[in-house]
Amino acid sequence: MDILSLIPTHLTSQKDRFYASSVCRHWRRTLQHGPLWTQLLLRKGEDYVSTLLQRGKGSALDIITHCDAPAGAVMLVSPRAQQIRHLGFTLNSWLDIIMFSQFDSGQLPLLRILEITALETPNSQSRHNPLASTSISLFGGSIDTEKFFLSSRRLHFLRHFVFPNLTTFVLSSYPEVEWSASCLLNFLKSSPKLWTVEVNISAKIELGGFRRERLSSFPMSRHSPCA
């Protein structure tokens, strides 16, 4: 019976886990008390998120959110901010990203992986954009974040991120306007433990007093410390 009870722990699909929990009381007990409900897709709604949070107990969480995630589902996660281990934004606005970064006063001590694919509209650069202020720090309490994946046209927003223990940084960007490479260089400098860096940019880049050039790609791959 002990061996049979372990079968549902090998199910990789949460949909299959939901079905398996109805097979018998042994499987139900195994699924309800095991750390198998840690990946939450917020766009699936409040009932789904609430159920998984209850079953996940105090386990570290992998949160994937989307621009159409219900506000109620997002707020259910807020009290569990200190359990978030992996946070992924899929086509979210920067306002959504700011809101998450302020959960629990920005204290996300378990956050190890941050992935951002920003949804950017013409309003992203408006004067009402809160990121126009240089004083805003995003995920400032996540000092142990190790991997940061960013896809955004607003490369100057890098100034709002500081991850002193970052080891992996992957950047993809196609800026609409000319930008200064100093924002990227300053970010890399603030992450002395970087080991792997991959950068792909298509833009007009200004390097101090040097002439500007149109770059179709700007790949950089480094597998040694960037300090």
mmCIF file with all atom_site columns, C-alpha atoms in Angstrom:
data_model
loop_
_atom_site.group_PDB
_atom_site.id
_atom_site.type_symbol
_atom_site.label_atom_id
_atom_site.label_alt_id
_atom_site.label_comp_id
_atom_site.label_asym_id
_atom_site.label_entity_id
_atom_site.label_seq_id
_atom_site.pdbx_PDB_ins_code
_atom_site.Cartn_x
_atom_site.Cartn_y
_atom_site.Cartn_z
_atom_site.occupancy
_atom_site.B_iso_or_equiv
_atom_site.pdbx_formal_charge
_atom_site.auth_seq_id
_atom_site.auth_comp_id
_atom_site.auth_asym_id
_atom_site.auth_atom_id
_atom_site.pdbx_PDB_model_num
ATOM 1   C CA . MET A 1 1   ? 0.000   0.000  0.000   1.00 0.00 ? 1   MET A CA 1
ATOM 2   C CA . ASP A 1 2   ? 2.887   2.362  0.761   1.00 0.00 ? 2   ASP A CA 1
ATOM 3   C CA . ILE A 1 3   ? 4.275   1.884  -2.744  1.00 0.00 ? 3   ILE A CA 1
ATOM 4   C CA . LEU A 1 4   ? 0.872   2.462  -4.358  1.00 0.00 ? 4   LEU A CA 1
ATOM 5   C CA . SER A 1 5   ? 0.449   5.637  -2.332  1.00 0.00 ? 5   SER A CA 1
ATOM 6   C CA . LEU A 1 6   ? 3.595   7.051  -3.921  1.00 0.00 ? 6   LEU A CA 1
ATOM 7   C CA . ILE A 1 7   ? 2.295   6.725  -7.488  1.00 0.00 ? 7   ILE A CA 1
ATOM 8   C CA . PRO A 1 8   ? 0.578   10.152 -7.576  1.00 0.00 ? 8   PRO A CA 1
ATOM 9   C CA . THR A 1 9   ? 3.784   11.864 -6.434  1.00 0.00 ? 9   THR A CA 1
ATOM 10  C CA . HIS A 1 10  ? 5.234   11.123 -9.890  1.00 0.00 ? 10  HIS A CA 1
ATOM 11  C CA . LEU A 1 11  ? 2.457   12.908 -11.769 1.00 0.00 ? 11  LEU A CA 1
ATOM 12  C CA . THR A 1 12  ? 3.852   16.037 -13.416 1.00 0.00 ? 12  THR A CA 1
ATOM 13  C CA . SER A 1 13  ? 0.559   17.555 -14.548 1.00 0.00 ? 13  SER A CA 1
ATOM 14  C CA . GLN A 1 14  ? -1.510  19.366 -11.930 1.00 0.00 ? 14  GLN A CA 1
ATOM 15  C CA . LYS A 1 15  ? -4.614  18.453 -13.914 1.00 0.00 ? 15  LYS A CA 1
ATOM 16  C CA . ASP A 1 16  ? -3.734  14.780 -13.463 1.00 0.00 ? 16  ASP A CA 1
ATOM 17  C CA . ARG A 1 17  ? -3.124  15.363 -9.757  1.00 0.00 ? 17  ARG A CA 1
ATOM 18  C CA . PHE A 1 18  ? -6.606  16.798 -9.361  1.00 0.00 ? 18  PHE A CA 1
ATOM 19  C CA . TYR A 1 19  ? -8.072  13.709 -11.028 1.00 0.00 ? 19  TYR A CA 1
ATOM 20  C CA . ALA A 1 20  ? -5.864  11.342 -9.020  1.00 0.00 ? 20  ALA A CA 1
ATOM 21  C CA . SER A 1 21  ? -7.009  12.857 -5.730  1.00 0.00 ? 21  SER A CA 1
ATOM 22  C CA . SER A 1 22  ? -10.455 11.389 -6.444  1.00 0.00 ? 22  SER A CA 1
ATOM 23  C CA . VAL A 1 23  ? -9.261  7.832  -7.079  1.00 0.00 ? 23  VAL A CA 1
ATOM 24  C CA . CYS A 1 24  ? -9.011  6.682  -3.453  1.00 0.00 ? 24  CYS A CA 1
ATOM 25  C CA . ARG A 1 25  ? -8.514  8.047  0.034   1.00 0.00 ? 25  ARG A CA 1
ATOM 26  C CA . HIS A 1 26  ? -4.830  6.983  0.100   1.00 0.00 ? 26  HIS A CA 1
ATOM 27  C CA . TRP A 1 27  ? -4.016  8.970  -3.026  1.00 0.00 ? 27  TRP A CA 1
ATOM 28  C CA . ARG A 1 28  ? -6.090  11.872 -1.796  1.00 0.00 ? 28  ARG A CA 1
ATOM 29  C CA . ARG A 1 29  ? -4.187  11.969 1.491   1.00 0.00 ? 29  ARG A CA 1
ATOM 30  C CA . THR A 1 30  ? -0.844  11.734 -0.312  1.00 0.00 ? 30  THR A CA 1
ATOM 31  C CA . LEU A 1 31  ? -1.720  14.543 -2.694  1.00 0.00 ? 31  LEU A CA 1
ATOM 32  C CA . GLN A 1 32  ? -3.208  16.830 -0.089  1.00 0.00 ? 32  GLN A CA 1
ATOM 33  C CA . HIS A 1 33  ? -0.273  16.566 2.288   1.00 0.00 ? 33  HIS A CA 1
ATOM 34  C CA . GLY A 1 34  ? 2.582   16.472 -0.192  1.00 0.00 ? 34  GLY A CA 1
ATOM 35  C CA . PRO A 1 35  ? 4.496   19.498 -1.584  1.00 0.00 ? 35  PRO A CA 1
ATOM 36  C CA . LEU A 1 36  ? 3.044   18.946 -5.072  1.00 0.00 ? 36  LEU A CA 1
ATOM 37  C CA . TRP A 1 37  ? 0.969   22.088 -5.472  1.00 0.00 ? 37  TRP A CA 1
ATOM 38  C CA . THR A 1 38  ? 3.683   24.670 -5.670  1.00 0.00 ? 38  THR A CA 1
ATOM 39  C CA . GLN A 1 39  ? 3.183   25.977 -9.230  1.00 0.00 ? 39  GLN A CA 1
ATOM 40  C CA . LEU A 1 40  ? 0.359   28.511 -9.402  1.00 0.00 ? 40  LEU A CA 1
ATOM 41  C CA . LEU A 1 41  ? -0.927  29.917 -12.689 1.00 0.00 ? 41  LEU A CA 1
ATOM 42  C CA . LEU A 1 42  ? -2.823  32.978 -11.510 1.00 0.00 ? 42  LEU A CA 1
ATOM 43  C CA . ARG A 1 43  ? -4.834  33.421 -14.699 1.00 0.00 ? 43  ARG A CA 1
ATOM 44  C CA . LYS A 1 44  ? -6.781  30.256 -13.797 1.00 0.00 ? 44  LYS A CA 1
ATOM 45  C CA . GLY A 1 45  ? -8.722  32.183 -11.169 1.00 0.00 ? 45  GLY A CA 1
ATOM 46  C CA . GLU A 1 46  ? -9.379  32.528 -7.464  1.00 0.00 ? 46  GLU A CA 1
ATOM 47  C CA . ASP A 1 47  ? -10.819 29.061 -6.770  1.00 0.00 ? 47  ASP A CA 1
ATOM 48  C CA . TYR A 1 48  ? -7.861  27.363 -8.419  1.00 0.00 ? 48  TYR A CA 1
ATOM 49  C CA . VAL A 1 49  ? -5.291  29.519 -6.611  1.00 0.00 ? 49  VAL A CA 1
ATOM 50  C CA . SER A 1 50  ? -7.050  29.197 -3.255  1.00 0.00 ? 50  SER A CA 1
ATOM 51  C CA . THR A 1 51  ? -7.173  25.397 -3.537  1.00 0.00 ? 51  THR A CA 1
ATOM 52  C CA . LEU A 1 52  ? -3.493  25.093 -4.407  1.00 0.00 ? 52  LEU A CA 1
ATOM 53  C CA . LEU A 1 53  ? -2.414  27.475 -1.653  1.00 0.00 ? 53  LEU A CA 1
ATOM 54  C CA . GLN A 1 54  ? -4.289  25.363 0.891   1.00 0.00 ? 54  GLN A CA 1
ATOM 55  C CA . ARG A 1 55  ? -2.740  22.156 -0.386  1.00 0.00 ? 55  ARG A CA 1
ATOM 56  C CA . GLY A 1 56  ? 0.715   23.646 -0.717  1.00 0.00 ? 56  GLY A CA 1
ATOM 57  C CA . LYS A 1 57  ? 0.785   24.583 2.956   1.00 0.00 ? 57  LYS A CA 1
ATOM 58  C CA . GLY A 1 58  ? 4.094   26.370 3.653   1.00 0.00 ? 58  GLY A CA 1
ATOM 59  C CA . SER A 1 59  ? 5.974   25.071 0.605   1.00 0.00 ? 59  SER A CA 1
ATOM 60  C CA . ALA A 1 60  ? 8.019   27.396 -1.590  1.00 0.00 ? 60  ALA A CA 1
ATOM 61  C CA . LEU A 1 61  ? 5.887   28.675 -4.470  1.00 0.00 ? 61  LEU A CA 1
ATOM 62  C CA . ASP A 1 62  ? 6.417   29.090 -8.205  1.00 0.00 ? 62  ASP A CA 1
ATOM 63  C CA . ILE A 1 63  ? 4.082   31.881 -9.338  1.00 0.00 ? 63  ILE A CA 1
ATOM 64  C CA . ILE A 1 64  ? 3.270   32.563 -12.983 1.00 0.00 ? 64  ILE A CA 1
ATOM 65  C CA . THR A 1 65  ? 1.073   35.577 -13.629 1.00 0.00 ? 65  THR A CA 1
ATOM 66  C CA . HIS A 1 66  ? -0.344  37.132 -16.788 1.00 0.00 ? 66  HIS A CA 1
ATOM 67  C CA . CYS A 1 67  ? -1.859  40.425 -17.829 1.00 0.00 ? 67  CYS A CA 1
ATOM 68  C CA . ASP A 1 68  ? -5.355  38.919 -17.622 1.00 0.00 ? 68  ASP A CA 1
ATOM 69  C CA . ALA A 1 69  ? -4.916  37.266 -14.204 1.00 0.00 ? 69  ALA A CA 1
ATOM 70  C CA . PRO A 1 70  ? -7.938  38.107 -11.986 1.00 0.00 ? 70  PRO A CA 1
ATOM 71  C CA . ALA A 1 71  ? -7.163  40.694 -9.319  1.00 0.00 ? 71  ALA A CA 1
ATOM 72  C CA . GLY A 1 72  ? -8.652  38.402 -6.677  1.00 0.00 ? 72  GLY A CA 1
ATOM 73  C CA . ALA A 1 73  ? -6.221  35.616 -7.558  1.00 0.00 ? 73  ALA A CA 1
ATOM 74  C CA . VAL A 1 74  ? -3.302  38.032 -7.336  1.00 0.00 ? 74  VAL A CA 1
ATOM 75  C CA . MET A 1 75  ? -4.351  39.270 -3.908  1.00 0.00 ? 75  MET A CA 1
ATOM 76  C CA . LEU A 1 76  ? -4.581  35.698 -2.588  1.00 0.00 ? 76  LEU A CA 1
ATOM 77  C CA . VAL A 1 77  ? -0.859  35.375 -3.197  1.00 0.00 ? 77  VAL A CA 1
ATOM 78  C CA . SER A 1 78  ? 0.059   38.603 -1.410  1.00 0.00 ? 78  SER A CA 1
ATOM 79  C CA . PRO A 1 79  ? 0.075   37.133 2.149   1.00 0.00 ? 79  PRO A CA 1
ATOM 80  C CA . ARG A 1 80  ? 2.325   34.308 0.887   1.00 0.00 ? 80  ARG A CA 1
ATOM 81  C CA . ALA A 1 81  ? 4.951   36.627 -0.597  1.00 0.00 ? 81  ALA A CA 1
ATOM 82  C CA . GLN A 1 82  ? 7.697   35.228 1.620   1.00 0.00 ? 82  GLN A CA 1
ATOM 83  C CA . GLN A 1 83  ? 7.093   31.760 0.142   1.00 0.00 ? 83  GLN A CA 1
ATOM 84  C CA . ILE A 1 84  ? 7.648   32.821 -3.480  1.00 0.00 ? 84  ILE A CA 1
ATOM 85  C CA . ARG A 1 85  ? 10.681  31.078 -4.949  1.00 0.00 ? 85  ARG A CA 1
ATOM 86  C CA . HIS A 1 86  ? 10.109  31.640 -8.675  1.00 0.00 ? 86  HIS A CA 1
ATOM 87  C CA . LEU A 1 87  ? 8.123   34.562 -10.062 1.00 0.00 ? 87  LEU A CA 1
ATOM 88  C CA . GLY A 1 88  ? 7.258   34.859 -13.732 1.00 0.00 ? 88  GLY A CA 1
ATOM 89  C CA . PHE A 1 89  ? 5.464   37.722 -15.486 1.00 0.00 ? 89  PHE A CA 1
ATOM 90  C CA . THR A 1 90  ? 3.946   36.925 -18.883 1.00 0.00 ? 90  THR A CA 1
ATOM 91  C CA . LEU A 1 91  ? 2.929   40.045 -20.802 1.00 0.00 ? 91  LEU A CA 1
ATOM 92  C CA . ASN A 1 92  ? 2.308   42.038 -17.648 1.00 0.00 ? 92  ASN A CA 1
ATOM 93  C CA . SER A 1 93  ? 2.322   45.810 -17.464 1.00 0.00 ? 93  SER A CA 1
ATOM 94  C CA . TRP A 1 94  ? 4.982   47.539 -15.415 1.00 0.00 ? 94  TRP A CA 1
ATOM 95  C CA . LEU A 1 95  ? 2.250   48.612 -13.011 1.00 0.00 ? 95  LEU A CA 1
ATOM 96  C CA . ASP A 1 96  ? 1.553   44.913 -12.311 1.00 0.00 ? 96  ASP A CA 1
ATOM 97  C CA . ILE A 1 97  ? 5.251   44.312 -11.766 1.00 0.00 ? 97  ILE A CA 1
ATOM 98  C CA . ILE A 1 98  ? 5.534   47.244 -9.371  1.00 0.00 ? 98  ILE A CA 1
ATOM 99  C CA . MET A 1 99  ? 2.574   45.951 -7.366  1.00 0.00 ? 99  MET A CA 1
ATOM 100 C CA . PHE A 1 100 ? 4.124   42.494 -6.946  1.00 0.00 ? 100 PHE A CA 1
ATOM 101 C CA . SER A 1 101 ? 7.463   43.980 -5.971  1.00 0.00 ? 101 SER A CA 1
ATOM 102 C CA . GLN A 1 102 ? 5.783   45.784 -3.082  1.00 0.00 ? 102 GLN A CA 1
ATOM 103 C CA . PHE A 1 103 ? 4.119   42.694 -1.578  1.00 0.00 ? 103 PHE A CA 1
ATOM 104 C CA . ASP A 1 104 ? 5.091   42.434 2.087   1.00 0.00 ? 104 ASP A CA 1
ATOM 105 C CA . SER A 1 105 ? 7.072   45.686 1.778   1.00 0.00 ? 105 SER A CA 1
ATOM 106 C CA . GLY A 1 106 ? 9.220   44.119 -0.911  1.00 0.00 ? 106 GLY A CA 1
ATOM 107 C CA . GLN A 1 107 ? 10.454  41.283 1.305   1.00 0.00 ? 107 GLN A CA 1
ATOM 108 C CA . LEU A 1 108 ? 10.662  38.165 -0.852  1.00 0.00 ? 108 LEU A CA 1
ATOM 109 C CA . PRO A 1 109 ? 13.528  36.330 0.879   1.00 0.00 ? 109 PRO A CA 1
ATOM 110 C CA . LEU A 1 110 ? 13.053  33.031 -0.991  1.00 0.00 ? 110 LEU A CA 1
ATOM 111 C CA . LEU A 1 111 ? 12.902  34.557 -4.483  1.00 0.00 ? 111 LEU A CA 1
ATOM 112 C CA . ARG A 1 112 ? 15.607  32.901 -6.568  1.00 0.00 ? 112 ARG A CA 1
ATOM 113 C CA . ILE A 1 113 ? 14.309  33.264 -10.132 1.00 0.00 ? 113 ILE A CA 1
ATOM 114 C CA . LEU A 1 114 ? 12.631  36.342 -11.617 1.00 0.00 ? 114 LEU A CA 1
ATOM 115 C CA . GLU A 1 115 ? 11.311  36.309 -15.190 1.00 0.00 ? 115 GLU A CA 1
ATOM 116 C CA . ILE A 1 116 ? 9.752   39.386 -16.773 1.00 0.00 ? 116 ILE A CA 1
ATOM 117 C CA . THR A 1 117 ? 8.220   39.675 -20.226 1.00 0.00 ? 117 THR A CA 1
ATOM 118 C CA . ALA A 1 118 ? 6.727   43.136 -20.123 1.00 0.00 ? 118 ALA A CA 1
ATOM 119 C CA . LEU A 1 119 ? 3.609   44.239 -21.966 1.00 0.00 ? 119 LEU A CA 1
ATOM 120 C CA . GLU A 1 120 ? 4.423   47.716 -23.159 1.00 0.00 ? 120 GLU A CA 1
ATOM 121 C CA . THR A 1 121 ? 2.059   50.194 -24.744 1.00 0.00 ? 121 THR A CA 1
ATOM 122 C CA . PRO A 1 122 ? 2.583   53.801 -25.853 1.00 0.00 ? 122 PRO A CA 1
ATOM 123 C CA . ASN A 1 123 ? 1.517   54.813 -22.333 1.00 0.00 ? 123 ASN A CA 1
ATOM 124 C CA . SER A 1 124 ? 4.541   53.070 -20.853 1.00 0.00 ? 124 SER A CA 1
ATOM 125 C CA . GLN A 1 125 ? 6.609   56.204 -21.288 1.00 0.00 ? 125 GLN A CA 1
ATOM 126 C CA . SER A 1 126 ? 3.991   58.700 -20.217 1.00 0.00 ? 126 SER A CA 1
ATOM 127 C CA . ARG A 1 127 ? 4.727   61.249 -17.530 1.00 0.00 ? 127 ARG A CA 1
ATOM 128 C CA . HIS A 1 128 ? 2.366   59.363 -15.216 1.00 0.00 ? 128 HIS A CA 1
ATOM 129 C CA . ASN A 1 129 ? 4.561   56.286 -15.295 1.00 0.00 ? 129 ASN A CA 1
ATOM 130 C CA . PRO A 1 130 ? 5.692   55.703 -11.668 1.00 0.00 ? 130 PRO A CA 1
ATOM 131 C CA . LEU A 1 131 ? 9.002   54.290 -12.898 1.00 0.00 ? 131 LEU A CA 1
ATOM 132 C CA . ALA A 1 132 ? 9.898   57.757 -14.120 1.00 0.00 ? 132 ALA A CA 1
ATOM 133 C CA . SER A 1 133 ? 11.136  58.257 -10.560 1.00 0.00 ? 133 SER A CA 1
ATOM 134 C CA . THR A 1 134 ? 14.660  56.959 -10.039 1.00 0.00 ? 134 THR A CA 1
ATOM 135 C CA . SER A 1 135 ? 13.989  56.326 -6.346  1.00 0.00 ? 135 SER A CA 1
ATOM 136 C CA . ILE A 1 136 ? 11.738  53.304 -6.905  1.00 0.00 ? 136 ILE A CA 1
ATOM 137 C CA . SER A 1 137 ? 13.385  49.961 -6.176  1.00 0.00 ? 137 SER A CA 1
ATOM 138 C CA . LEU A 1 138 ? 11.828  46.805 -7.614  1.00 0.00 ? 138 LEU A CA 1
ATOM 139 C CA . PHE A 1 139 ? 12.191  43.614 -5.547  1.00 0.00 ? 139 PHE A CA 1
ATOM 140 C CA . GLY A 1 140 ? 14.699  45.407 -3.354  1.00 0.00 ? 140 GLY A CA 1
ATOM 141 C CA . GLY A 1 141 ? 14.240  42.874 -0.541  1.00 0.00 ? 141 GLY A CA 1
ATOM 142 C CA . SER A 1 142 ? 15.120  39.932 -2.789  1.00 0.00 ? 142 SER A CA 1
ATOM 143 C CA . ILE A 1 143 ? 18.825  40.050 -2.120  1.00 0.00 ? 143 ILE A CA 1
ATOM 144 C CA . ASP A 1 144 ? 19.369  36.342 -2.820  1.00 0.00 ? 144 ASP A CA 1
ATOM 145 C CA . THR A 1 145 ? 17.839  36.309 -6.304  1.00 0.00 ? 145 THR A CA 1
ATOM 146 C CA . GLU A 1 146 ? 20.130  34.229 -8.517  1.00 0.00 ? 146 GLU A CA 1
ATOM 147 C CA . LYS A 1 147 ? 18.566  34.330 -11.992 1.00 0.00 ? 147 LYS A CA 1
ATOM 148 C CA . PHE A 1 148 ? 16.959  37.275 -13.784 1.00 0.00 ? 148 PHE A CA 1
ATOM 149 C CA . PHE A 1 149 ? 15.387  37.002 -17.237 1.00 0.00 ? 149 PHE A CA 1
ATOM 150 C CA . LEU A 1 150 ? 14.147  40.263 -18.754 1.00 0.00 ? 150 LEU A CA 1
ATOM 151 C CA . SER A 1 151 ? 12.391  40.976 -22.041 1.00 0.00 ? 151 SER A CA 1
ATOM 152 C CA . SER A 1 152 ? 11.501  44.649 -22.327 1.00 0.00 ? 152 SER A CA 1
ATOM 153 C CA . ARG A 1 153 ? 11.904  47.685 -24.556 1.00 0.00 ? 153 ARG A CA 1
ATOM 154 C CA . ARG A 1 154 ? 12.513  49.926 -21.554 1.00 0.00 ? 154 ARG A CA 1
ATOM 155 C CA . LEU A 1 155 ? 16.139  49.155 -20.840 1.00 0.00 ? 155 LEU A CA 1
ATOM 156 C CA . HIS A 1 156 ? 16.495  52.230 -18.662 1.00 0.00 ? 156 HIS A CA 1
ATOM 157 C CA . PHE A 1 157 ? 14.197  50.450 -16.164 1.00 0.00 ? 157 PHE A CA 1
ATOM 158 C CA . LEU A 1 158 ? 17.208  48.307 -15.255 1.00 0.00 ? 158 LEU A CA 1
ATOM 159 C CA . ARG A 1 159 ? 18.191  51.093 -12.877 1.00 0.00 ? 159 ARG A CA 1
ATOM 160 C CA . HIS A 1 160 ? 15.328  49.976 -10.602 1.00 0.00 ? 160 HIS A CA 1
ATOM 161 C CA . PHE A 1 161 ? 16.816  46.490 -10.056 1.00 0.00 ? 161 PHE A CA 1
ATOM 162 C CA . VAL A 1 162 ? 19.750  45.599 -7.820  1.00 0.00 ? 162 VAL A CA 1
ATOM 163 C CA . PHE A 1 163 ? 20.559  41.938 -7.176  1.00 0.00 ? 163 PHE A CA 1
ATOM 164 C CA . PRO A 1 164 ? 23.939  41.629 -5.425  1.00 0.00 ? 164 PRO A CA 1
ATOM 165 C CA . ASN A 1 165 ? 23.914  37.813 -5.530  1.00 0.00 ? 165 ASN A CA 1
ATOM 166 C CA . LEU A 1 166 ? 22.786  37.428 -9.136  1.00 0.00 ? 166 LEU A CA 1
ATOM 167 C CA . THR A 1 167 ? 24.609  34.680 -11.045 1.00 0.00 ? 167 THR A CA 1
ATOM 168 C CA . THR A 1 168 ? 22.615  34.545 -14.307 1.00 0.00 ? 168 THR A CA 1
ATOM 169 C CA . PHE A 1 169 ? 21.231  37.431 -16.364 1.00 0.00 ? 169 PHE A CA 1
ATOM 170 C CA . VAL A 1 170 ? 19.448  37.038 -19.714 1.00 0.00 ? 170 VAL A CA 1
ATOM 171 C CA . LEU A 1 171 ? 18.253  40.155 -21.534 1.00 0.00 ? 171 LEU A CA 1
ATOM 172 C CA . SER A 1 172 ? 16.283  40.511 -24.765 1.00 0.00 ? 172 SER A CA 1
ATOM 173 C CA . SER A 1 173 ? 15.270  43.934 -26.010 1.00 0.00 ? 173 SER A CA 1
ATOM 174 C CA . TYR A 1 174 ? 14.267  45.918 -29.084 1.00 0.00 ? 174 TYR A CA 1
ATOM 175 C CA . PRO A 1 175 ? 14.146  49.531 -27.877 1.00 0.00 ? 175 PRO A CA 1
ATOM 176 C CA . GLU A 1 176 ? 12.076  51.970 -29.911 1.00 0.00 ? 176 GLU A CA 1
ATOM 177 C CA . VAL A 1 177 ? 14.359  54.895 -29.120 1.00 0.00 ? 177 VAL A CA 1
ATOM 178 C CA . GLU A 1 178 ? 18.060  55.490 -28.723 1.00 0.00 ? 178 GLU A CA 1
ATOM 179 C CA . TRP A 1 179 ? 19.380  54.499 -25.321 1.00 0.00 ? 179 TRP A CA 1
ATOM 180 C CA . SER A 1 180 ? 22.587  54.746 -23.384 1.00 0.00 ? 180 SER A CA 1
ATOM 181 C CA . ALA A 1 181 ? 24.514  51.557 -22.694 1.00 0.00 ? 181 ALA A CA 1
ATOM 182 C CA . SER A 1 182 ? 25.419  52.951 -19.284 1.00 0.00 ? 182 SER A CA 1
ATOM 183 C CA . CYS A 1 183 ? 22.166  51.623 -17.761 1.00 0.00 ? 183 CYS A CA 1
ATOM 184 C CA . LEU A 1 184 ? 23.140  48.079 -18.735 1.00 0.00 ? 184 LEU A CA 1
ATOM 185 C CA . LEU A 1 185 ? 26.758  48.475 -17.694 1.00 0.00 ? 185 LEU A CA 1
ATOM 186 C CA . ASN A 1 186 ? 25.758  49.914 -14.319 1.00 0.00 ? 186 ASN A CA 1
ATOM 187 C CA . PHE A 1 187 ? 23.411  46.985 -13.724 1.00 0.00 ? 187 PHE A CA 1
ATOM 188 C CA . LEU A 1 188 ? 26.143  44.472 -14.517 1.00 0.00 ? 188 LEU A CA 1
ATOM 189 C CA . LYS A 1 189 ? 28.535  46.318 -12.247 1.00 0.00 ? 189 LYS A CA 1
ATOM 190 C CA . SER A 1 190 ? 26.055  46.131 -9.349  1.00 0.00 ? 190 SER A CA 1
ATOM 191 C CA . SER A 1 191 ? 25.942  42.319 -9.667  1.00 0.00 ? 191 SER A CA 1
ATOM 192 C CA . PRO A 1 192 ? 29.520  41.251 -8.856  1.00 0.00 ? 192 PRO A CA 1
ATOM 193 C CA . LYS A 1 193 ? 28.714  37.536 -8.681  1.00 0.00 ? 193 LYS A CA 1
ATOM 194 C CA . LEU A 1 194 ? 27.415  37.252 -12.251 1.00 0.00 ? 194 LEU A CA 1
ATOM 195 C CA . TRP A 1 195 ? 28.667  34.136 -13.949 1.00 0.00 ? 195 TRP A CA 1
ATOM 196 C CA . THR A 1 196 ? 26.457  33.816 -17.026 1.00 0.00 ? 196 THR A CA 1
ATOM 197 C CA . VAL A 1 197 ? 25.289  36.809 -19.060 1.00 0.00 ? 197 VAL A CA 1
ATOM 198 C CA . GLU A 1 198 ? 23.370  36.665 -22.332 1.00 0.00 ? 198 GLU A CA 1
ATOM 199 C CA . VAL A 1 199 ? 22.314  39.921 -23.965 1.00 0.00 ? 199 VAL A CA 1
ATOM 200 C CA . ASN A 1 200 ? 20.482  40.378 -27.258 1.00 0.00 ? 200 ASN A CA 1
ATOM 201 C CA . ILE A 1 201 ? 19.649  43.942 -28.227 1.00 0.00 ? 201 ILE A CA 1
ATOM 202 C CA . SER A 1 202 ? 18.619  45.525 -31.502 1.00 0.00 ? 202 SER A CA 1
ATOM 203 C CA . ALA A 1 203 ? 18.875  49.285 -31.128 1.00 0.00 ? 203 ALA A CA 1
ATOM 204 C CA . LYS A 1 204 ? 20.790  52.479 -31.605 1.00 0.00 ? 204 LYS A CA 1
ATOM 205 C CA . ILE A 1 205 ? 23.267  52.540 -28.753 1.00 0.00 ? 205 ILE A CA 1
ATOM 206 C CA . GLU A 1 206 ? 25.214  55.476 -27.396 1.00 0.00 ? 206 GLU A CA 1
ATOM 207 C CA . LEU A 1 207 ? 28.468  54.689 -25.616 1.00 0.00 ? 207 LEU A CA 1
ATOM 208 C CA . GLY A 1 208 ? 29.559  57.913 -23.983 1.00 0.00 ? 208 GLY A CA 1
ATOM 209 C CA . GLY A 1 209 ? 31.185  60.104 -26.608 1.00 0.00 ? 209 GLY A CA 1
ATOM 210 C CA . PHE A 1 210 ? 31.487  57.356 -29.206 1.00 0.00 ? 210 PHE A CA 1
ATOM 211 C CA . ARG A 1 211 ? 29.483  57.446 -32.393 1.00 0.00 ? 211 ARG A CA 1
ATOM 212 C CA . ARG A 1 212 ? 26.138  55.713 -32.524 1.00 0.00 ? 212 ARG A CA 1
ATOM 213 C CA . GLU A 1 213 ? 25.580  52.612 -34.577 1.00 0.00 ? 213 GLU A CA 1
ATOM 214 C CA . ARG A 1 214 ? 22.633  50.497 -35.549 1.00 0.00 ? 214 ARG A CA 1
ATOM 215 C CA . LEU A 1 215 ? 23.132  47.009 -34.128 1.00 0.00 ? 215 LEU A CA 1
ATOM 216 C CA . SER A 1 216 ? 20.948  44.168 -35.378 1.00 0.00 ? 216 SER A CA 1
ATOM 217 C CA . SER A 1 217 ? 22.112  42.117 -32.431 1.00 0.00 ? 217 SER A CA 1
ATOM 218 C CA . PHE A 1 218 ? 24.338  42.649 -29.438 1.00 0.00 ? 218 PHE A CA 1
ATOM 219 C CA . PRO A 1 219 ? 25.017  39.171 -28.064 1.00 0.00 ? 219 PRO A CA 1
ATOM 220 C CA . MET A 1 220 ? 27.195  38.757 -25.029 1.00 0.00 ? 220 MET A CA 1
ATOM 221 C CA . SER A 1 221 ? 27.800  35.427 -23.392 1.00 0.00 ? 221 SER A CA 1
ATOM 222 C CA . ARG A 1 222 ? 30.135  35.172 -20.450 1.00 0.00 ? 222 ARG A CA 1
ATOM 223 C CA . HIS A 1 223 ? 30.717  32.159 -18.267 1.00 0.00 ? 223 HIS A CA 1
ATOM 224 C CA . SER A 1 224 ? 33.094  33.695 -15.775 1.00 0.00 ? 224 SER A CA 1
ATOM 225 C CA . PRO A 1 225 ? 32.609  36.418 -13.156 1.00 0.00 ? 225 PRO A CA 1
ATOM 226 C CA . CYS A 1 226 ? 31.771  39.810 -14.678 1.00 0.00 ? 226 CYS A CA 1
ATOM 227 C CA . ALA A 1 227 ? 33.367  41.788 -11.853 1.00 0.00 ? 227 ALA A CA 1
#
